[in-house]
PDB file of C-alpha atoms and ligand atoms in Angstrom:
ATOM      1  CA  UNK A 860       0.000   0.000   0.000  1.00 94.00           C
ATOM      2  CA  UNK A 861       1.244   3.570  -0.981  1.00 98.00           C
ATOM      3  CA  UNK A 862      -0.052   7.072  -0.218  1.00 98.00           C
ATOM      4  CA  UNK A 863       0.427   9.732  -2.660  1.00 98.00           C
ATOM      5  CA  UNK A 864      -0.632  13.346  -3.114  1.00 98.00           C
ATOM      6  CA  UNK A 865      -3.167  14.784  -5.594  1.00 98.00           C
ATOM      7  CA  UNK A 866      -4.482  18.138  -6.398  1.00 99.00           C
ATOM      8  CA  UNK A 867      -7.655  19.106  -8.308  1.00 99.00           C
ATOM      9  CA  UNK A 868      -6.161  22.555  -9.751  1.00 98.00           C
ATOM     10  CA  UNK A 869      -8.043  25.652  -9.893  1.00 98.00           C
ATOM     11  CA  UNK A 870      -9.576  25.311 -14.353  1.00 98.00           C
ATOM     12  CA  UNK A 871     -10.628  21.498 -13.190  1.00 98.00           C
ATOM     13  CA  UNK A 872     -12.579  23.437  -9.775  1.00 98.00           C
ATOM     14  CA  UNK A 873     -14.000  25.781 -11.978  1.00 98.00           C
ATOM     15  CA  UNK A 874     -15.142  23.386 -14.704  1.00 98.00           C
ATOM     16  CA  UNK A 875     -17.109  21.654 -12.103  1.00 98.00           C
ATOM     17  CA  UNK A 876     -15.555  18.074 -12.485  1.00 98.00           C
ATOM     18  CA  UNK A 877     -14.554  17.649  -8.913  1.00 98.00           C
ATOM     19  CA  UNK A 878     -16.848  14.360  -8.608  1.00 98.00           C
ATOM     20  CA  UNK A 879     -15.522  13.012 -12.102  1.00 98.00           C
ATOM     21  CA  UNK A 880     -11.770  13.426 -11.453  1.00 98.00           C
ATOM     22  CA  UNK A 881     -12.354  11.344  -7.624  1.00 98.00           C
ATOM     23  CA  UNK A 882     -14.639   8.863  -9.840  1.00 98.00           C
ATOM     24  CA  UNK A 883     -11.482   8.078 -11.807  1.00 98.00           C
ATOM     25  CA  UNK A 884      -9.504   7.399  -8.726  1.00 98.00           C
ATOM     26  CA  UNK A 885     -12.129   5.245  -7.257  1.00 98.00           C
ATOM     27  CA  UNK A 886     -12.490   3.124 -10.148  1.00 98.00           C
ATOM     28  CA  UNK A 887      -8.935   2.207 -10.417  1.00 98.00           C
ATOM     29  CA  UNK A 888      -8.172   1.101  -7.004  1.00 97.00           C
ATOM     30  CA  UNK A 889      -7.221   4.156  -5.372  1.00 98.00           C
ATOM     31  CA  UNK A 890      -9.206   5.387  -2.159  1.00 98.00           C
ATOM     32  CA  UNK A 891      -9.990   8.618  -0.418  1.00 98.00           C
ATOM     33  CA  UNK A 892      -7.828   8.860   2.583  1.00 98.00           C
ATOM     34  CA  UNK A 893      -8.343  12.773   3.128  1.00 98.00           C
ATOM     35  CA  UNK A 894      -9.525  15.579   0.775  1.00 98.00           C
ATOM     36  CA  UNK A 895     -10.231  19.498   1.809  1.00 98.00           C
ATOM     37  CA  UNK A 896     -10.805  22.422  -0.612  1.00 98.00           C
ATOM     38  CA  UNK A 897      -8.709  25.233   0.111  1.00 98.00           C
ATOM     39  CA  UNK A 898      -7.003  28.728  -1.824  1.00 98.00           C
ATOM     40  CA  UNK A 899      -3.554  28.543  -2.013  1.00 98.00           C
ATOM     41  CA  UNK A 900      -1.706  31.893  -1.034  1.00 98.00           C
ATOM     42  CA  UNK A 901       1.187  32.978  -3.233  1.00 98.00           C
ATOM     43  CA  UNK A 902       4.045  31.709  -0.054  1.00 98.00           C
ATOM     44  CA  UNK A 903       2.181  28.430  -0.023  1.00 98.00           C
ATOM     45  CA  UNK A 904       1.797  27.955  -3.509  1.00 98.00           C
ATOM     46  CA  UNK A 905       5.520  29.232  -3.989  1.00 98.00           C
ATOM     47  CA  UNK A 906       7.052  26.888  -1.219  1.00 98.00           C
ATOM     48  CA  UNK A 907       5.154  24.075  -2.725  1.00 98.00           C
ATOM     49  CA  UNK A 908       6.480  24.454  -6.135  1.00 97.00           C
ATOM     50  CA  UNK A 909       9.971  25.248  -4.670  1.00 96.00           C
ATOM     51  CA  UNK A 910      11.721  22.472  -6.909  1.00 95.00           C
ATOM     52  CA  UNK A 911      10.412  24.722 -10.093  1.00 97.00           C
ATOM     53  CA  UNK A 912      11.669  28.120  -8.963  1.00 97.00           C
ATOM     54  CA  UNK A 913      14.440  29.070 -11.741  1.00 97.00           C
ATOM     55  CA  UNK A 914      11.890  27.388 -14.544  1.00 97.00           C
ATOM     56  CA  UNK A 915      10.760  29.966 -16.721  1.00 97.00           C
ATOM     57  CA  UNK A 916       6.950  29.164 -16.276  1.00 97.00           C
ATOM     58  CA  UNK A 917       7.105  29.681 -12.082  1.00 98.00           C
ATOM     59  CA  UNK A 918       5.814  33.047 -12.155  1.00 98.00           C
ATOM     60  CA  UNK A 919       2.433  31.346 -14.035  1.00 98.00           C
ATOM     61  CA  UNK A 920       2.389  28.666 -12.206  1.00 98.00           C
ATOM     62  CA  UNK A 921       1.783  30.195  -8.822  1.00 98.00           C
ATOM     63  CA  UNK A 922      -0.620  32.753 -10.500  1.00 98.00           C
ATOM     64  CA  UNK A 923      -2.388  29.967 -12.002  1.00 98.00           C
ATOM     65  CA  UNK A 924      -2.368  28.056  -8.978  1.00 98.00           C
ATOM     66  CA  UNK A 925      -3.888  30.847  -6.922  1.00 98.00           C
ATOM     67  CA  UNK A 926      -6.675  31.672  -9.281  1.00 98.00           C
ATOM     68  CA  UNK A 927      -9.123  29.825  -7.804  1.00 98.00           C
ATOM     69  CA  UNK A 928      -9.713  26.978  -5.283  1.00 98.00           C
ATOM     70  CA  UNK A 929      -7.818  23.980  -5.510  1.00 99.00           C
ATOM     71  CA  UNK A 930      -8.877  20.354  -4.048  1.00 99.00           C
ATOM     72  CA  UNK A 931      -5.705  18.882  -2.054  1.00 98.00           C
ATOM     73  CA  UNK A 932      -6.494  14.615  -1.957  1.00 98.00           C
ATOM     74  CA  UNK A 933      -4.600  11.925  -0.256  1.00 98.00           C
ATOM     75  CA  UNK A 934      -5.001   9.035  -2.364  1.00 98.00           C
ATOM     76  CA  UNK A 935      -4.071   5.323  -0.950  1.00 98.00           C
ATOM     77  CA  UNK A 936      -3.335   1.990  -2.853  1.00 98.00           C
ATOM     78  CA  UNK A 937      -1.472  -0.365  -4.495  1.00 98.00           C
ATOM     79  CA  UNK A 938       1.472   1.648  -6.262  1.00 98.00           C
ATOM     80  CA  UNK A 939      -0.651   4.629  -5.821  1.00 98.00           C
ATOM     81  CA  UNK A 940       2.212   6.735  -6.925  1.00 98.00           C
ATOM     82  CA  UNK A 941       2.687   5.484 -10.394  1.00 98.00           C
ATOM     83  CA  UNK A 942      -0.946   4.396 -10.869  1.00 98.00           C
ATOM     84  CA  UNK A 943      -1.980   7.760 -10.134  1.00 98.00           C
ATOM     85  CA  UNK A 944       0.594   9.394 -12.863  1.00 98.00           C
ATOM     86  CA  UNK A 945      -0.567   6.765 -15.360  1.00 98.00           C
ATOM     87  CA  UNK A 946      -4.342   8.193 -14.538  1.00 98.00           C
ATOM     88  CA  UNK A 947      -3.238  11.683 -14.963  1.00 98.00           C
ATOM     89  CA  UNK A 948      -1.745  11.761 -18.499  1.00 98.00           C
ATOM     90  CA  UNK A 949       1.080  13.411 -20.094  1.00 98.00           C
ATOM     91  CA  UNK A 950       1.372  16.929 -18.454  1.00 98.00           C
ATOM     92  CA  UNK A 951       0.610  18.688 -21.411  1.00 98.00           C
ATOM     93  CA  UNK A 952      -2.893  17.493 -22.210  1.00 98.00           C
ATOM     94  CA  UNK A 953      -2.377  17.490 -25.884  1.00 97.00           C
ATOM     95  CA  UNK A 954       0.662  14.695 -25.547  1.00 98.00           C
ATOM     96  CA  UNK A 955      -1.839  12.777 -22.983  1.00 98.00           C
ATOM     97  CA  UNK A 956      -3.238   9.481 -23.953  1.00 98.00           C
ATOM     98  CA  UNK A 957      -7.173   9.971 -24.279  1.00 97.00           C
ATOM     99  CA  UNK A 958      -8.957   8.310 -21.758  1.00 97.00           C
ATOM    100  CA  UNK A 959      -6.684   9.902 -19.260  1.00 98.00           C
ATOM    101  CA  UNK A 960      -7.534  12.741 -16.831  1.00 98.00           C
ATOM    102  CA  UNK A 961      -5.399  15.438 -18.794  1.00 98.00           C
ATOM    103  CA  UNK A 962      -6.922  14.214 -22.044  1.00 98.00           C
ATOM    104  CA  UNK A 963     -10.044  14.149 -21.265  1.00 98.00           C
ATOM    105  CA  UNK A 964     -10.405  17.196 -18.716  1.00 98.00           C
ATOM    106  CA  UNK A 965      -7.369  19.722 -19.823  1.00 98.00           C
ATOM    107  CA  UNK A 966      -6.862  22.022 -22.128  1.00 92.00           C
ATOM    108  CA  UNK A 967      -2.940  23.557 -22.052  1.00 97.00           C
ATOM    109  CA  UNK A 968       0.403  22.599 -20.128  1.00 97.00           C
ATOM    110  CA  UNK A 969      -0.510  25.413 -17.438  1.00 94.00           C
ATOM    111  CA  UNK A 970      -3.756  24.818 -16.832  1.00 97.00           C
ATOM    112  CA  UNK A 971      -3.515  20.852 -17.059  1.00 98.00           C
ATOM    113  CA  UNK A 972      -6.539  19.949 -14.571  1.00 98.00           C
ATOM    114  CA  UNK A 973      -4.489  17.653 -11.602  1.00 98.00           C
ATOM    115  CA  UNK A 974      -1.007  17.191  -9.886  1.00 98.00           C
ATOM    116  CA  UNK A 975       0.283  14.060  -8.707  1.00 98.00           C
ATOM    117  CA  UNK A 976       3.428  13.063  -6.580  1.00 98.00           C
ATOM    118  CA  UNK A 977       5.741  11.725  -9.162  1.00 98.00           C
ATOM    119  CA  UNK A 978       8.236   9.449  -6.567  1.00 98.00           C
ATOM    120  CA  UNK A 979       7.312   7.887  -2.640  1.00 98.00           C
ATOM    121  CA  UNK A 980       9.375  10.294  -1.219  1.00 98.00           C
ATOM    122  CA  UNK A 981       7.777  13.148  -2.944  1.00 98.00           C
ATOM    123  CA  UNK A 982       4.747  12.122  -1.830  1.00 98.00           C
ATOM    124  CA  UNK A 983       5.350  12.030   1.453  1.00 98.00           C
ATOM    125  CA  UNK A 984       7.001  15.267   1.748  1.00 98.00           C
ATOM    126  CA  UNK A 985       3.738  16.788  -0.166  1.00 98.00           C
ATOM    127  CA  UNK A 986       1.172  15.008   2.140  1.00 98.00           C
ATOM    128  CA  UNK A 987       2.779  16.412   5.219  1.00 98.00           C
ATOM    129  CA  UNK A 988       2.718  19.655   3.703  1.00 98.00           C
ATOM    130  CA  UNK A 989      -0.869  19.991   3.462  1.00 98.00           C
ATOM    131  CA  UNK A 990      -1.937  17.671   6.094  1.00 98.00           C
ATOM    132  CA  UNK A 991      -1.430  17.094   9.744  1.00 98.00           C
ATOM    133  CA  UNK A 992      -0.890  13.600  11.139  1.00 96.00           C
ATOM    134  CA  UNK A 993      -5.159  13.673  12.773  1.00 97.00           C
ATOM    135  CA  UNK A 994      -6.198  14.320   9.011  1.00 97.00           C
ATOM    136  CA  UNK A 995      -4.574  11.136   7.487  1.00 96.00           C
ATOM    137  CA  UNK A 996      -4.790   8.622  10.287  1.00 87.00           C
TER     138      UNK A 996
HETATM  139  P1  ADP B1732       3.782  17.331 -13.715  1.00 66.62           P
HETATM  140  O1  ADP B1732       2.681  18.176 -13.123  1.00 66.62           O
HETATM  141  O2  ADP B1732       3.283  16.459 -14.827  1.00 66.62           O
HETATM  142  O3  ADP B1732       4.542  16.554 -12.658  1.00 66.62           O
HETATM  143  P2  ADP B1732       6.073  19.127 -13.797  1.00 66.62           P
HETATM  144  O4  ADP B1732       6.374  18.694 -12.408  1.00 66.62           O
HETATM  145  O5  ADP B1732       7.183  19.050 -14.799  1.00 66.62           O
HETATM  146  O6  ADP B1732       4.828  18.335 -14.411  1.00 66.62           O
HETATM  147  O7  ADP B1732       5.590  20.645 -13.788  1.00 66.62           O
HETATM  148  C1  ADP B1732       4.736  21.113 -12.768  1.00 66.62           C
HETATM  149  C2  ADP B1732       3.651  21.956 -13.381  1.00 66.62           C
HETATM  150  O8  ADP B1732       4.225  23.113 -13.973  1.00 66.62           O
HETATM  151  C3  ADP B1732       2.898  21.274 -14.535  1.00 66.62           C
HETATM  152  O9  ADP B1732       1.844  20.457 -14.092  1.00 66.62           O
HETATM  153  C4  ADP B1732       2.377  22.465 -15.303  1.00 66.62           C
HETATM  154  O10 ADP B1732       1.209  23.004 -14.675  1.00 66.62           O
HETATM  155  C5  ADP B1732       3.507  23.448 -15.150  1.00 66.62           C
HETATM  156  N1  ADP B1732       4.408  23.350 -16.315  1.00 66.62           N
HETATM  157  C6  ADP B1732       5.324  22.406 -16.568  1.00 66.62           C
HETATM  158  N2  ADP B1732       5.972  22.623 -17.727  1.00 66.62           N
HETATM  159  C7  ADP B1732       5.436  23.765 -18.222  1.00 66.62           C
HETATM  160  C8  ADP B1732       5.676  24.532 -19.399  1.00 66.62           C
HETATM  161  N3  ADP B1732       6.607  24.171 -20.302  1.00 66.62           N
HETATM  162  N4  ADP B1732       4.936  25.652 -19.576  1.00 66.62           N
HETATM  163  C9  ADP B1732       4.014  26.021 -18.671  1.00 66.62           C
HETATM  164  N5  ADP B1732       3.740  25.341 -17.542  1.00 66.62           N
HETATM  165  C10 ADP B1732       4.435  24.221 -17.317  1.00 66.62           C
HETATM  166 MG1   MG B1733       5.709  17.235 -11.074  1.00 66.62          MG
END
């Protein structure tokens, strides 16, 4: 059993397919541990994207992940890491596989619907981040 972290970003929240992004999830073996809808501030948003800093699309990023509310999930399961980046799609949607949340939800690289740990450790890190040990037990 793994944990890993996914958000619901702000043009998926606005689209109003909350419900159909968690359906995917549920369908391929990955569970609910702990979900809250919350605005990021620019400091939060910033320290969470941290590894991106000196990429050229940071600036947007934070913007565009402060535009609106985002859904923060922990998602548990067998290799829920991996099987949750294989549900997600390429990150730009027009590369992802249809059938596959960026495909089928997305329209650009920046505004690509979810994130999703990409390693265990990652995930961990990002889960204690937005969550406090009571919210995940
Ligand atoms: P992923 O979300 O698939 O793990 P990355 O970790 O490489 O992708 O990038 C984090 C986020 O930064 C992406 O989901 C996307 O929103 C944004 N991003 C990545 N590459 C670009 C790019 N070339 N132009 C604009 N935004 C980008
Ligand atoms: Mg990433």
């Amino acid at each position: 059993m793994e944990r890993t972290l996914s958000i619901i970003k702000p043009d998926a929240v606005k689209k109003n397919v909350i419900g159909k992004i968690i359906d995917r999830f549920e369908n391929n073996g990955l569970r609910v541990v702990s979900i809250k809808k919350i605005l990021l501030s620019e400091v939060i948003a910033g320290n969470f994207y941290a590894i991106h800093k000196e990429r050229p699309f940071f600036n947007d990023l934070v913007r565009f992940m402060t535009s609106g509310s985002v859904v923060v999930i922990v998602l548990e399961g067998e290799n829920a890491v991996k099987k949750n980046r294989e549900l997600m799609g390429d990150t730009d949607p027009k590369k992802a596989i249809k059938g596959t949340i960026r495909a089928d939800f997305a329209e650009s690289i920046d505004a690509n619907a979810v994130h999703g740990s990409d390693s265990l450790e990652n995930a961990k890190n990002e889960i204690a981040f937005f969550f406090s040990q009571a919210e995940i037990q």
